[in-house]
Short mmCIF file of C-alpha atoms in Angstrom, two decimals:
data_model
loop_
_atom_site.label_atom_id
_atom_site.label_comp_id
_atom_site.label_asym_id
_atom_site.label_seq_id
_atom_site.Cartn_x
_atom_site.Cartn_y
_atom_site.Cartn_z
CA MET L 1 -43.91 -37.57 -164.56
CA ALA L 2 -45.89 -37.14 -167.74
CA ALA L 3 -49.62 -38.49 -167.63
CA TRP L 4 -49.77 -42.28 -168.21
CA SER L 5 -52.04 -41.65 -171.27
CA GLU L 6 -49.14 -39.85 -172.92
CA LEU L 7 -46.61 -42.22 -171.76
CA LEU L 8 -48.39 -45.26 -172.95
CA ALA L 9 -49.79 -43.95 -176.15
CA GLY L 10 -49.15 -46.10 -179.21
CA VAL L 11 -47.84 -49.16 -177.22
CA ARG L 12 -48.67 -52.31 -179.25
CA GLY L 13 -46.34 -54.80 -177.63
CA VAL L 14 -45.27 -55.71 -174.11
CA LEU L 15 -42.04 -57.39 -173.10
CA LEU L 16 -42.32 -59.02 -169.60
CA ASP L 17 -39.34 -59.78 -167.58
CA ILE L 18 -39.87 -62.99 -165.65
CA SER L 19 -37.96 -63.24 -162.21
CA GLY L 20 -38.96 -60.50 -159.98
CA VAL L 21 -41.97 -59.57 -162.09
CA LEU L 22 -43.97 -62.74 -162.51
CA TYR L 23 -42.33 -64.64 -159.56
CA ASP L 24 -39.56 -64.76 -157.10
CA GLY L 25 -37.36 -67.96 -157.23
CA GLY L 26 -36.54 -69.81 -154.08
CA GLU L 27 -37.12 -72.83 -152.08
CA GLY L 28 -39.56 -75.46 -153.88
CA GLY L 29 -39.32 -73.41 -157.04
CA GLY L 30 -40.36 -69.99 -155.71
CA ALA L 31 -43.59 -68.02 -155.48
CA ALA L 32 -45.76 -66.10 -157.84
CA ILE L 33 -45.85 -62.42 -157.05
CA THR L 34 -49.31 -61.31 -155.95
CA GLY L 35 -51.56 -60.36 -158.74
CA SER L 36 -49.02 -61.46 -161.47
CA VAL L 37 -50.84 -64.61 -162.70
CA GLU L 38 -54.01 -62.63 -163.27
CA ALA L 39 -52.18 -59.73 -164.80
CA VAL L 40 -50.66 -61.95 -167.47
CA ALA L 41 -53.91 -63.55 -168.15
CA ARG L 42 -55.61 -60.11 -168.64
CA LEU L 43 -52.69 -58.90 -170.84
CA LYS L 44 -52.89 -62.07 -173.11
CA ARG L 45 -56.72 -61.49 -173.43
CA SER L 46 -56.14 -57.92 -174.57
CA ARG L 47 -55.02 -56.67 -178.03
CA LEU L 48 -51.56 -56.07 -176.96
CA LYS L 49 -48.99 -58.49 -178.01
CA VAL L 50 -46.84 -60.13 -175.20
CA ARG L 51 -43.52 -61.80 -175.02
CA PHE L 52 -41.43 -62.97 -172.12
CA CYS L 53 -37.81 -61.68 -172.12
CA THR L 54 -35.72 -63.21 -169.53
CA ASN L 55 -32.03 -63.54 -168.53
CA GLU L 56 -32.86 -66.72 -166.71
CA SER L 57 -29.79 -68.87 -167.36
CA GLN L 58 -30.11 -71.38 -164.50
CA LYS L 59 -32.87 -73.28 -165.93
CA SER L 60 -33.58 -74.47 -169.51
CA ARG L 61 -36.59 -72.73 -171.25
CA ALA L 62 -38.64 -75.99 -170.78
CA ASP L 63 -37.95 -76.08 -167.05
CA LEU L 64 -38.65 -72.44 -166.60
CA VAL L 65 -41.99 -72.58 -168.50
CA GLY L 66 -42.90 -75.79 -166.56
CA LEU L 67 -42.33 -73.97 -163.30
CA LEU L 68 -44.34 -70.94 -164.38
CA GLN L 69 -47.16 -73.02 -165.56
CA ARG L 70 -47.26 -74.85 -162.16
CA LEU L 71 -47.44 -71.38 -160.44
CA GLY L 72 -50.51 -70.62 -162.61
CA PHE L 73 -49.08 -68.64 -165.45
CA ASP L 74 -50.36 -68.87 -168.99
CA VAL L 75 -46.98 -69.17 -170.82
CA SER L 76 -45.43 -71.48 -173.45
CA GLU L 77 -41.98 -72.19 -174.41
CA SER L 78 -42.27 -70.45 -177.88
CA GLU L 79 -43.37 -67.13 -176.01
CA VAL L 80 -39.95 -66.85 -174.16
CA THR L 81 -36.79 -65.19 -175.30
CA ALA L 82 -33.87 -66.57 -173.25
CA PRO L 83 -30.07 -66.26 -173.50
CA ALA L 84 -28.99 -69.85 -173.67
CA PRO L 85 -30.78 -70.57 -177.09
CA ALA L 86 -29.42 -67.15 -178.35
CA ALA L 87 -25.92 -68.23 -177.19
CA CYS L 88 -26.14 -71.58 -178.96
CA LEU L 89 -27.06 -69.69 -182.23
CA ILE L 90 -23.90 -67.52 -181.87
CA LEU L 91 -21.53 -70.40 -181.15
CA LYS L 92 -22.85 -72.29 -184.09
CA GLN L 93 -22.67 -69.22 -186.49
CA ARG L 94 -19.08 -68.57 -185.30
CA GLY L 95 -17.83 -72.15 -185.06
CA LEU L 96 -16.99 -71.89 -181.46
CA ARG L 97 -16.63 -74.75 -179.03
CA PRO L 98 -17.37 -73.56 -175.54
CA HIS L 99 -16.11 -74.56 -172.02
CA LEU L 100 -19.34 -74.21 -170.13
CA LEU L 101 -19.53 -72.75 -166.65
CA VAL L 102 -23.23 -73.06 -166.22
CA HIS L 103 -25.91 -74.63 -163.86
CA ASP L 104 -26.75 -78.18 -164.51
CA GLY L 105 -30.29 -77.03 -165.04
CA VAL L 106 -29.34 -75.32 -168.27
CA ARG L 107 -26.88 -77.74 -169.63
CA SER L 108 -29.56 -79.53 -171.76
CA GLU L 109 -29.86 -76.17 -173.89
CA PHE L 110 -26.27 -76.99 -175.09
CA ASP L 111 -26.79 -80.67 -176.11
CA GLN L 112 -26.32 -79.94 -179.74
CA ILE L 113 -23.13 -77.99 -179.13
CA ASP L 114 -19.54 -79.41 -179.55
CA THR L 115 -17.72 -78.75 -176.32
CA SER L 116 -14.51 -80.63 -177.10
CA ASN L 117 -11.14 -78.79 -177.18
CA PRO L 118 -12.83 -75.53 -176.20
CA ASN L 119 -11.87 -72.28 -177.81
CA CYS L 120 -14.21 -70.03 -175.91
CA VAL L 121 -15.88 -69.78 -172.40
CA VAL L 122 -19.64 -69.38 -171.72
CA ILE L 123 -20.67 -68.51 -168.27
CA ALA L 124 -24.25 -68.25 -166.97
CA ASP L 125 -25.87 -67.91 -163.57
CA ALA L 126 -24.30 -70.98 -162.08
CA GLY L 127 -25.48 -70.46 -158.55
CA GLU L 128 -23.66 -72.91 -156.24
CA ASP L 129 -21.53 -74.12 -159.18
CA PHE L 130 -19.71 -70.76 -159.01
CA SER L 131 -17.07 -72.60 -156.88
CA TYR L 132 -13.41 -71.45 -156.78
CA GLN L 133 -12.44 -74.52 -158.65
CA ASN L 134 -14.95 -74.05 -161.50
CA MET L 135 -14.14 -70.41 -161.72
CA ASN L 136 -10.37 -71.23 -161.83
CA LYS L 137 -10.87 -73.81 -164.59
CA ALA L 138 -12.76 -71.24 -166.67
CA PHE L 139 -9.87 -68.89 -166.01
CA GLN L 140 -7.29 -71.21 -166.99
CA VAL L 141 -9.11 -72.18 -170.21
CA LEU L 142 -9.22 -68.47 -171.24
CA MET L 143 -5.64 -67.88 -170.32
CA GLU L 144 -4.55 -70.63 -172.68
CA LEU L 145 -6.41 -69.23 -175.66
CA GLU L 146 -4.51 -66.97 -177.93
CA ASN L 147 -7.73 -64.78 -178.44
CA PRO L 148 -9.75 -65.44 -175.18
CA VAL L 149 -13.52 -65.11 -175.91
CA LEU L 150 -15.89 -65.00 -173.01
CA PHE L 151 -19.63 -65.04 -173.42
CA SER L 152 -21.86 -64.11 -170.41
CA LEU L 153 -25.45 -65.00 -170.46
CA GLY L 154 -26.66 -61.61 -169.00
CA LYS L 155 -24.77 -59.31 -166.67
CA GLY L 156 -27.09 -58.85 -163.84
CA ARG L 157 -25.64 -57.84 -160.51
CA TYR L 158 -28.03 -59.84 -158.36
CA TYR L 159 -31.65 -61.21 -158.20
CA LYS L 160 -34.06 -61.75 -155.37
CA GLU L 161 -35.11 -65.17 -154.10
CA THR L 162 -37.63 -65.58 -151.54
CA SER L 163 -34.79 -66.01 -149.13
CA GLY L 164 -32.88 -62.79 -149.99
CA LEU L 165 -30.70 -61.28 -152.56
CA MET L 166 -28.43 -63.56 -154.64
CA LEU L 167 -25.35 -62.98 -156.73
CA ASP L 168 -26.23 -63.15 -160.49
CA VAL L 169 -23.77 -63.98 -163.22
CA GLY L 170 -22.53 -60.39 -163.72
CA PRO L 171 -20.14 -60.23 -160.76
CA TYR L 172 -18.49 -63.47 -162.06
CA MET L 173 -18.21 -62.05 -165.56
CA LYS L 174 -16.41 -59.12 -163.95
CA ALA L 175 -14.17 -61.30 -162.13
CA LEU L 176 -13.08 -63.25 -165.22
CA GLU L 177 -12.81 -60.07 -167.39
CA TYR L 178 -10.48 -58.65 -164.61
CA ALA L 179 -8.46 -61.85 -164.11
CA CYS L 180 -7.76 -62.13 -167.93
CA GLY L 181 -7.72 -58.61 -169.06
CA ILE L 182 -10.65 -59.10 -171.55
CA GLU L 183 -14.06 -57.88 -172.18
CA ALA L 184 -17.00 -60.33 -172.25
CA GLU L 185 -19.68 -60.50 -174.81
CA VAL L 186 -23.06 -60.32 -173.08
CA VAL L 187 -25.93 -62.46 -174.57
CA GLY L 188 -29.08 -61.34 -173.00
CA LYS L 189 -30.41 -58.16 -171.67
CA PRO L 190 -29.31 -55.42 -171.98
CA SER L 191 -27.60 -56.45 -175.36
CA PRO L 192 -29.18 -54.66 -178.29
CA GLU L 193 -29.27 -57.95 -180.23
CA PHE L 194 -31.39 -59.69 -177.55
CA PHE L 195 -34.00 -57.00 -177.49
CA LYS L 196 -33.98 -57.12 -181.33
CA SER L 197 -34.73 -60.67 -181.44
CA ALA L 198 -37.40 -60.53 -178.81
CA LEU L 199 -39.04 -57.66 -180.77
CA GLN L 200 -38.74 -59.40 -184.00
CA GLU L 201 -40.46 -62.63 -182.47
CA MET L 202 -43.21 -60.31 -181.22
CA GLY L 203 -43.57 -58.52 -184.52
CA VAL L 204 -43.46 -55.01 -182.96
CA GLU L 205 -41.11 -52.13 -183.71
CA ALA L 206 -39.10 -50.78 -180.57
CA HIS L 207 -41.04 -47.50 -180.37
CA GLU L 208 -44.28 -49.36 -180.25
CA ALA L 209 -43.05 -51.61 -177.31
CA ILE L 210 -42.58 -51.23 -173.59
CA MET L 211 -40.46 -53.32 -171.24
CA ILE L 212 -41.59 -54.12 -167.87
CA GLY L 213 -38.85 -55.33 -165.55
CA ASP L 214 -37.29 -55.11 -161.90
CA ASP L 215 -33.87 -54.40 -163.03
CA ILE L 216 -33.35 -50.78 -163.60
CA VAL L 217 -30.00 -51.24 -165.62
CA GLY L 218 -30.62 -54.60 -167.43
CA ASP L 219 -34.28 -54.22 -168.16
CA VAL L 220 -35.19 -50.51 -168.02
CA GLY L 221 -31.80 -48.90 -169.28
CA GLY L 222 -31.32 -51.61 -171.84
CA ALA L 223 -34.81 -51.42 -173.38
CA GLN L 224 -34.65 -47.62 -173.49
CA ARG L 225 -31.15 -47.51 -175.18
CA TYR L 226 -32.94 -49.78 -177.83
CA GLY L 227 -35.60 -47.22 -178.44
CA MET L 228 -38.36 -48.84 -176.24
CA ARG L 229 -40.26 -47.39 -173.40
CA ALA L 230 -39.55 -49.10 -169.92
CA LEU L 231 -41.48 -49.41 -166.56
CA GLN L 232 -39.85 -50.61 -163.43
CA VAL L 233 -41.93 -52.61 -161.07
CA ARG L 234 -41.35 -52.25 -157.10
CA THR L 235 -41.00 -56.10 -156.72
CA GLY L 236 -38.05 -58.49 -157.11
CA LYS L 237 -34.71 -56.91 -156.75
CA PHE L 238 -36.21 -53.39 -156.90
CA ARG L 239 -34.74 -51.03 -154.31
CA PRO L 240 -35.99 -47.65 -153.35
CA SER L 241 -32.64 -46.09 -154.48
CA ASP L 242 -33.49 -47.36 -158.06
CA GLU L 243 -35.82 -44.41 -158.40
CA HIS L 244 -32.90 -42.08 -157.95
CA HIS L 245 -30.34 -44.02 -160.17
CA PRO L 246 -27.63 -41.84 -161.42
CA GLU L 247 -27.83 -43.05 -165.09
CA VAL L 248 -31.29 -44.55 -165.77
CA LYS L 249 -34.64 -43.20 -165.26
CA ALA L 250 -37.62 -45.37 -166.09
CA ASP L 251 -40.65 -43.80 -167.94
CA GLY L 252 -42.57 -44.85 -165.07
CA TYR L 253 -42.50 -46.91 -161.84
CA VAL L 254 -45.45 -49.11 -160.58
CA ASP L 255 -45.98 -51.24 -157.65
CA ASN L 256 -46.12 -54.41 -159.47
CA LEU L 257 -47.17 -56.08 -162.77
CA ALA L 258 -50.86 -55.92 -161.83
CA GLU L 259 -50.74 -52.02 -161.69
CA ALA L 260 -48.61 -51.91 -164.94
CA VAL L 261 -51.17 -54.03 -166.72
CA ASP L 262 -54.16 -51.83 -165.23
CA LEU L 263 -52.40 -48.78 -166.78
CA LEU L 264 -51.69 -50.45 -170.07
CA LEU L 265 -55.19 -51.79 -170.67
CA GLN L 266 -56.43 -48.35 -169.85
CA HIS L 267 -54.00 -46.14 -171.94
CA ALA L 268 -52.07 -48.29 -174.37
CA ASN L 269 -52.71 -48.90 -178.01
CA LYS L 270 -54.96 -45.72 -178.26
CA MET H 1 17.53 -50.06 -171.58
CA ALA H 2 20.06 -47.86 -169.63
CA ALA H 3 23.12 -49.59 -168.31
CA TRP H 4 22.59 -51.47 -165.10
CA SER H 5 25.14 -49.38 -163.29
CA GLU H 6 23.03 -46.29 -164.02
CA LEU H 7 19.78 -47.99 -163.20
CA LEU H 8 20.95 -49.23 -159.91
CA ALA H 9 23.01 -46.43 -158.74
CA GLY H 10 22.14 -45.16 -155.20
CA VAL H 11 20.05 -48.14 -154.33
CA ARG H 12 20.25 -48.68 -150.53
CA GLY H 13 17.30 -50.91 -149.95
CA VAL H 14 15.59 -53.93 -151.62
CA LEU H 15 11.92 -54.77 -151.36
CA LEU H 16 11.42 -58.44 -152.21
CA ASP H 17 8.06 -59.84 -153.26
CA ILE H 18 7.89 -63.46 -152.03
CA SER H 19 5.43 -65.59 -154.04
CA GLY H 20 6.74 -66.07 -157.57
CA VAL H 21 10.10 -64.60 -156.58
CA LEU H 22 11.21 -66.54 -153.58
CA TYR H 23 9.14 -69.69 -154.14
CA ASP H 24 5.92 -70.97 -156.00
CA GLY H 25 3.17 -72.29 -153.84
CA GLY H 26 1.53 -75.52 -154.35
CA GLU H 27 1.22 -79.10 -153.10
CA GLY H 28 3.06 -79.70 -149.86
CA GLY H 29 3.81 -75.95 -149.39
CA GLY H 30 5.48 -75.34 -152.79
CA ALA H 31 9.08 -75.14 -154.06
CA ALA H 32 11.83 -72.60 -153.90
CA ILE H 33 12.60 -70.90 -157.16
CA THR H 34 16.10 -71.99 -158.25
CA GLY H 35 18.81 -69.79 -157.01
CA SER H 36 16.61 -67.82 -154.69
CA VAL H 37 17.60 -69.28 -151.40
CA GLU H 38 21.22 -68.30 -152.06
CA ALA H 39 20.19 -65.03 -153.57
CA VAL H 40 18.44 -63.96 -150.31
CA ALA H 41 21.29 -65.06 -148.26
CA ARG H 42 23.84 -63.05 -150.36
CA LEU H 43 21.61 -60.01 -150.22
CA LYS H 44 21.49 -60.16 -146.42
CA ARG H 45 25.08 -60.45 -146.10
CA SER H 46 25.58 -57.34 -148.28
CA ARG H 47 25.41 -53.68 -147.14
CA LEU H 48 21.90 -53.48 -148.63
CA LYS H 49 18.94 -53.35 -146.49
CA VAL H 50 16.36 -56.10 -147.26
CA ARG H 51 12.55 -56.24 -146.54
CA PHE H 52 10.05 -58.68 -147.77
CA CYS H 53 6.85 -57.17 -149.02
CA THR H 54 4.02 -59.58 -149.83
CA ASN H 55 0.35 -59.67 -150.69
CA GLU H 56 0.09 -63.18 -149.39
CA SER H 57 -3.12 -63.31 -147.55
CA GLN H 58 -3.92 -66.99 -147.40
CA LYS H 59 -1.45 -67.64 -144.51
CA SER H 60 -0.61 -65.78 -141.36
CA ARG H 61 2.93 -64.17 -141.33
CA ALA H 62 3.97 -66.71 -138.85
CA ASP H 63 2.86 -69.69 -141.17
CA LEU H 64 4.42 -67.95 -144.24
CA VAL H 65 7.75 -67.46 -142.54
CA GLY H 66 7.69 -71.05 -141.20
CA LEU H 67 7.04 -72.38 -144.76
CA LEU H 68 9.91 -70.16 -146.13
CA GLN H 69 12.29 -71.25 -143.51
CA ARG H 70 11.59 -74.86 -144.13
CA LEU H 71 12.33 -74.19 -147.80
CA GLY H 72 15.84 -72.81 -146.59
CA PHE H 73 15.29 -69.04 -146.50
CA ASP H 74 16.75 -66.82 -143.99
CA VAL H 75 13.74 -64.71 -143.16
CA SER H 76 12.07 -63.70 -139.84
CA GLU H 77 8.55 -62.53 -139.17
CA SER H 78 9.79 -59.11 -138.30
CA GLU H 79 11.17 -58.70 -141.83
CA VAL H 80 7.85 -59.01 -143.60
CA THR H 81 5.35 -56.49 -144.49
CA ALA H 82 1.98 -58.31 -145.21
CA PRO H 83 -1.54 -57.00 -145.71
CA ALA H 84 -3.44 -58.69 -142.89
CA PRO H 85 -1.62 -56.94 -140.07
CA ALA H 86 -1.98 -53.68 -141.97
CA ALA H 87 -5.72 -54.25 -142.31
CA CYS H 88 -6.06 -54.94 -138.57
CA LEU H 89 -4.42 -51.56 -137.82
CA ILE H 90 -6.87 -49.79 -140.16
CA LEU H 91 -9.86 -51.62 -138.53
CA LYS H 92 -8.75 -50.61 -135.16
CA GLN H 93 -8.03 -46.97 -136.09
CA ARG H 94 -11.43 -46.71 -137.81
CA GLY H 95 -13.63 -48.57 -135.25
CA LEU H 96 -14.65 -51.03 -137.89
CA ARG H 97 -15.89 -54.60 -137.19
CA PRO H 98 -15.27 -56.80 -140.34
CA HIS H 99 -17.18 -59.67 -141.80
CA LEU H 100 -14.25 -61.85 -142.81
CA LEU H 101 -14.09 -63.63 -146.20
CA VAL H 102 -10.68 -65.12 -145.78
CA HIS H 103 -8.85 -68.45 -145.73
CA ASP H 104 -8.63 -70.17 -142.36
CA GLY H 105 -4.87 -69.96 -142.54
CA VAL H 106 -4.85 -66.28 -142.00
CA ARG H 107 -7.90 -66.09 -139.65
CA SER H 108 -5.63 -65.90 -136.59
CA GLU H 109 -4.31 -62.57 -137.74
CA PHE H 110 -7.61 -61.21 -136.81
CA ASP H 111 -7.78 -62.73 -133.34
CA GLN H 112 -7.86 -59.27 -131.67
CA ILE H 113 -10.52 -57.79 -133.93
CA ASP H 114 -14.16 -57.60 -133.01
CA THR H 115 -16.21 -59.27 -135.71
CA SER H 116 -19.67 -59.03 -134.04
CA ASN H 117 -22.39 -57.07 -135.81
CA PRO H 118 -20.19 -56.32 -138.80
CA ASN H 119 -19.97 -53.00 -140.34
CA CYS H 120 -17.60 -53.69 -143.19
CA VAL H 121 -16.25 -56.67 -145.13
CA VAL H 122 -12.65 -57.87 -145.54
CA ILE H 123 -11.80 -60.04 -148.24
CA ALA H 124 -8.43 -62.01 -148.86
CA ASP H 125 -7.13 -64.63 -151.10
CA ALA H 126 -9.60 -67.18 -149.81
CA GLY H 127 -8.75 -69.88 -152.40
CA GLU H 128 -11.34 -72.75 -152.24
CA ASP H 129 -13.39 -70.64 -149.57
CA PHE H 130 -14.51 -68.35 -152.44
CA SER H 131 -17.64 -70.42 -152.68
CA TYR H 132 -20.90 -69.05 -154.10
CA GLN H 133 -22.22 -69.23 -150.60
CA ASN H 134 -19.36 -67.35 -148.97
CA MET H 135 -19.34 -64.72 -151.76
CA ASN H 136 -23.19 -64.32 -151.48
CA LYS H 137 -22.82 -63.93 -147.72
CA ALA H 138 -20.22 -61.19 -148.09
CA PHE H 139 -22.46 -59.47 -150.76
CA GLN H 140 -25.57 -59.64 -148.49
CA VAL H 141 -23.64 -57.99 -145.56
CA LEU H 142 -22.50 -55.10 -147.77
CA MET H 143 -25.97 -54.76 -149.12
CA GLU H 144 -27.39 -54.27 -145.80
CA LEU H 145 -25.01 -51.51 -144.79
CA GLU H 146 -25.89 -47.87 -145.29
CA ASN H 147 -22.33 -47.08 -146.23
CA PRO H 148 -20.76 -50.35 -147.54
CA VAL H 149 -17.06 -50.59 -146.85
CA LEU H 150 -15.00 -53.35 -148.62
CA PHE H 151 -11.37 -53.89 -147.85
CA SER H 152 -9.23 -56.17 -150.15
CA LEU H 153 -6.01 -57.52 -149.11
CA GLY H 154 -4.38 -56.92 -152.39
CA LYS H 155 -6.00 -56.93 -155.92
CA GLY H 156 -3.79 -59.23 -157.75
CA ARG H 157 -5.29 -61.12 -160.79
CA TYR H 158 -3.73 -64.32 -160.22
CA TYR H 159 -0.58 -66.12 -159.02
CA LYS H 160 1.20 -69.24 -160.00
CA GLU H 161 1.27 -72.39 -158.06
CA THR H 162 3.33 -75.38 -159.13
CA SER H 163 0.21 -76.79 -160.63
CA GLY H 164 -0.57 -73.79 -162.84
CA LEU H 165 -2.27 -70.25 -162.61
CA MET H 166 -4.73 -69.67 -159.78
CA LEU H 167 -7.18 -66.80 -159.28
CA ASP H 168 -6.02 -64.32 -156.66
CA VAL H 169 -8.34 -62.07 -154.73
CA GLY H 170 -8.58 -59.26 -157.22
CA PRO H 171 -11.18 -60.95 -159.46
CA TYR H 172 -13.50 -61.48 -156.44
CA MET H 173 -12.95 -57.90 -155.26
CA LYS H 174 -14.12 -56.82 -158.64
CA ALA H 175 -17.10 -59.06 -158.40
CA LEU H 176 -18.22 -57.62 -155.07
CA GLU H 177 -17.48 -53.99 -156.32
CA TYR H 178 -19.81 -54.65 -159.48
CA ALA H 179 -22.40 -56.47 -157.43
CA CYS H 180 -22.69 -53.72 -154.75
CA GLY H 181 -21.88 -50.57 -157.00
CA ILE H 182 -18.89 -49.72 -154.69
CA GLU H 183 -15.09 -49.35 -154.87
CA ALA H 184 -12.89 -51.43 -152.42
CA GLU H 185 -10.17 -50.07 -150.49
CA VAL H 186 -7.04 -52.04 -151.29
CA VAL H 187 -4.72 -52.85 -148.37
CA GLY H 188 -1.37 -54.35 -149.80
CA LYS H 189 0.47 -53.70 -153.02
CA PRO H 190 -0.03 -51.64 -155.04
CA SER H 191 -1.47 -49.20 -152.44
CA PRO H 192 0.88 -46.33 -151.70
CA GLU H 193 0.32 -46.64 -147.96
CA PHE H 194 1.57 -50.19 -148.05
CA PHE H 195 4.82 -49.42 -149.81
CA LYS H 196 5.32 -46.42 -147.42
CA SER H 197 5.06 -48.72 -144.29
CA ALA H 198 7.43 -51.15 -145.86
CA LEU H 199 10.01 -48.39 -146.62
CA GLN H 200 9.61 -46.83 -143.19
CA GLU H 201 10.22 -50.38 -141.45
CA MET H 202 13.35 -50.55 -143.69
CA GLY H 203 14.38 -47.11 -143.03
CA VAL H 204 15.06 -46.23 -146.58
CA GLU H 205 13.62 -43.47 -148.70
CA ALA H 206 11.70 -44.39 -152.04
CA HIS H 207 14.16 -43.05 -154.53
CA GLU H 208 16.82 -45.12 -152.65
CA ALA H 209 14.67 -48.49 -152.97
CA ILE H 210 14.01 -50.98 -155.50
CA MET H 211 11.18 -53.40 -155.70
CA ILE H 212 11.75 -56.92 -157.15
CA GLY H 213 8.61 -58.76 -158.01
CA ASP H 214 6.91 -60.93 -160.63
CA ASP H 215 3.67 -58.86 -160.91
CA ILE H 216 3.94 -56.08 -163.56
CA VAL H 217 1.12 -54.15 -162.11
CA GLY H 218 1.07 -54.83 -158.47
CA ASP H 219 4.78 -54.93 -157.76
CA VAL H 220 6.41 -52.93 -160.61
CA GLY H 221 3.68 -50.37 -161.41
CA GLY H 222 2.82 -49.79 -157.75
CA ALA H 223 6.43 -49.27 -156.64
CA GLN H 224 7.26 -46.91 -159.56
CA ARG H 225 4.27 -44.72 -158.91
CA TYR H 226 5.54 -44.52 -155.32
CA GLY H 227 8.82 -43.20 -156.62
CA MET H 228 10.84 -46.40 -156.27
CA ARG H 229 12.55 -48.35 -159.06
CA ALA H 230 11.22 -51.84 -159.86
CA LEU H 231 12.62 -54.99 -161.60
CA GLN H 232 10.39 -57.69 -162.88
CA VAL H 233 11.54 -61.36 -162.64
CA ARG H 234 10.73 -63.83 -165.31
CA THR H 235 9.68 -66.37 -162.67
CA GLY H 236 6.30 -66.90 -160.90
CA LYS H 237 3.29 -65.46 -162.84
CA PHE H 238 5.51 -63.69 -165.22
CA ARG H 239 4.30 -63.93 -168.92
CA PRO H 240 6.21 -62.81 -172.06
CA SER H 241 3.49 -60.33 -172.75
CA ASP H 242 4.42 -58.49 -169.52
CA GLU H 243 7.51 -57.02 -171.18
CA HIS H 244 5.00 -55.24 -173.62
CA HIS H 245 2.39 -54.15 -170.99
CA PRO H 246 0.49 -51.13 -172.29
CA GLU H 247 0.93 -49.21 -169.17
CA VAL H 248 3.81 -50.47 -167.10
CA LYS H 249 7.43 -50.61 -168.09
CA ALA H 250 9.83 -52.04 -165.57
CA ASP H 251 13.24 -50.42 -164.96
CA GLY H 252 14.73 -53.83 -165.80
CA TYR H 253 13.70 -57.47 -166.52
CA VAL H 254 15.80 -60.23 -165.10
CA ASP H 255 15.44 -63.96 -165.32
CA ASN H 256 15.12 -64.64 -161.70
CA LEU H 257 16.09 -63.25 -158.32
CA ALA H 258 19.46 -64.79 -158.50
CA GLU H 259 20.25 -62.55 -161.46
CA ALA H 260 18.80 -59.48 -159.89
CA VAL H 261 21.10 -60.10 -156.88
CA ASP H 262 24.08 -60.53 -158.96
CA LEU H 263 23.36 -57.13 -160.61
CA LEU H 264 22.49 -55.41 -157.29
CA LEU H 265 25.72 -56.47 -155.59
CA GLN H 266 27.72 -55.35 -158.69
CA HIS H 267 26.06 -52.00 -159.12
CA ALA H 268 23.94 -50.82 -156.23
CA ASN H 269 24.88 -48.56 -153.42
CA LYS H 270 27.74 -46.97 -155.42
#
């Protein structure tokens, strides 16, 4: 691995994944990852620009930010790039009316969207709402469309809660793709459009930005493909085998966000 | 399309798919497809050998045969090749102890199988039991294994019940494959081993046999790849687009089993 000073030279902006980097979800909302509250605070006091870039699709942005603030994080809604608002923009632009297979917690993000007589399906991390009945309904809606359009808010394989690994939306996206013989449009990481809007909102070019995440494919691989640097933290869904992933190699691996911020404050923006 | 006399020459044995060919499942057990009860009876009175080759994995063979008999079909348990008994054989041969994600209706087929301390996962068409919780449990079992082994009883995309199209086991197999980064072993059509055992039990070589099914990929494509001929019926899950499938072309398309049997009795075994 090259020296950190070389790896982090010229970084002006930092995109932070939330789940598995700031906190692990779970009972009672979850728990902050040790050192992450302070790490975010130090980062925001630095000259580096910071933005939160999440695939969280069970909760509305307001609920997610409320939870993070209760855990002690300095974060506001306007600093968060999340897939549900991005999906609403696309639906409006293309005049699409979705059938929603989403968690109740995120439904309010779609309040302004016409869902009558659906001509597409949107799935998000629905958790317990991924029942057979709900999946079958989404499938039937797609099969009745002449040109079935499926949006998936992210395509993560799983995430970590305090109680263990949990299936994310990606497996259910794959299930519907296979059932209907179609390919979903992913809204969220690792889609290039999603990174693009997060960088625009931060006002930083891809080559000046670094992504910090726990997902070797969605965070690290996605950011690198968009021309950013990327670190993987050994928290959240990280597994030791990620460091030998057949397709993706992070620019660096750090134990947690606190270590990443130590290194950034020492070496970045120089 | 070549003349039927040419297409069916030399056929000595007939493999019949059950769901969508003999009957459509649904409320109260489902309903026989018009003409199929008589068609089976005529076929069994002929010189042709007949065997039932199903991917049904919600019900035990005993329950399935009981249902078919109540619908008027002449069929016995020993005439049916089904994936659950085939899976039990493989599990015993390889000393595997499965975690079962299956419908309660088929659980009795696994009565003789040790399911303690599981070292593999078996999924079948679990219907309503494909809850998020059950899928997550199967996922967690696989992720804890050093060499995760997943068996899927068939990989059908969907089937037709009297109330409409229903998701089959295939989409859920794809979901677990993606979540765990593995490839499942399919027990059932279109696996070559499954056709092989059905043909052996019927005592007919592949080139002398014809498969009749409603699934263009699982029935028709699978049988053809094993060296058999195959007809698709326009009942069950058949959709008009199947006749223009990008990869599979049936040797013939017939409106229903009754038409297939008419043609077979006229042209086969000559």
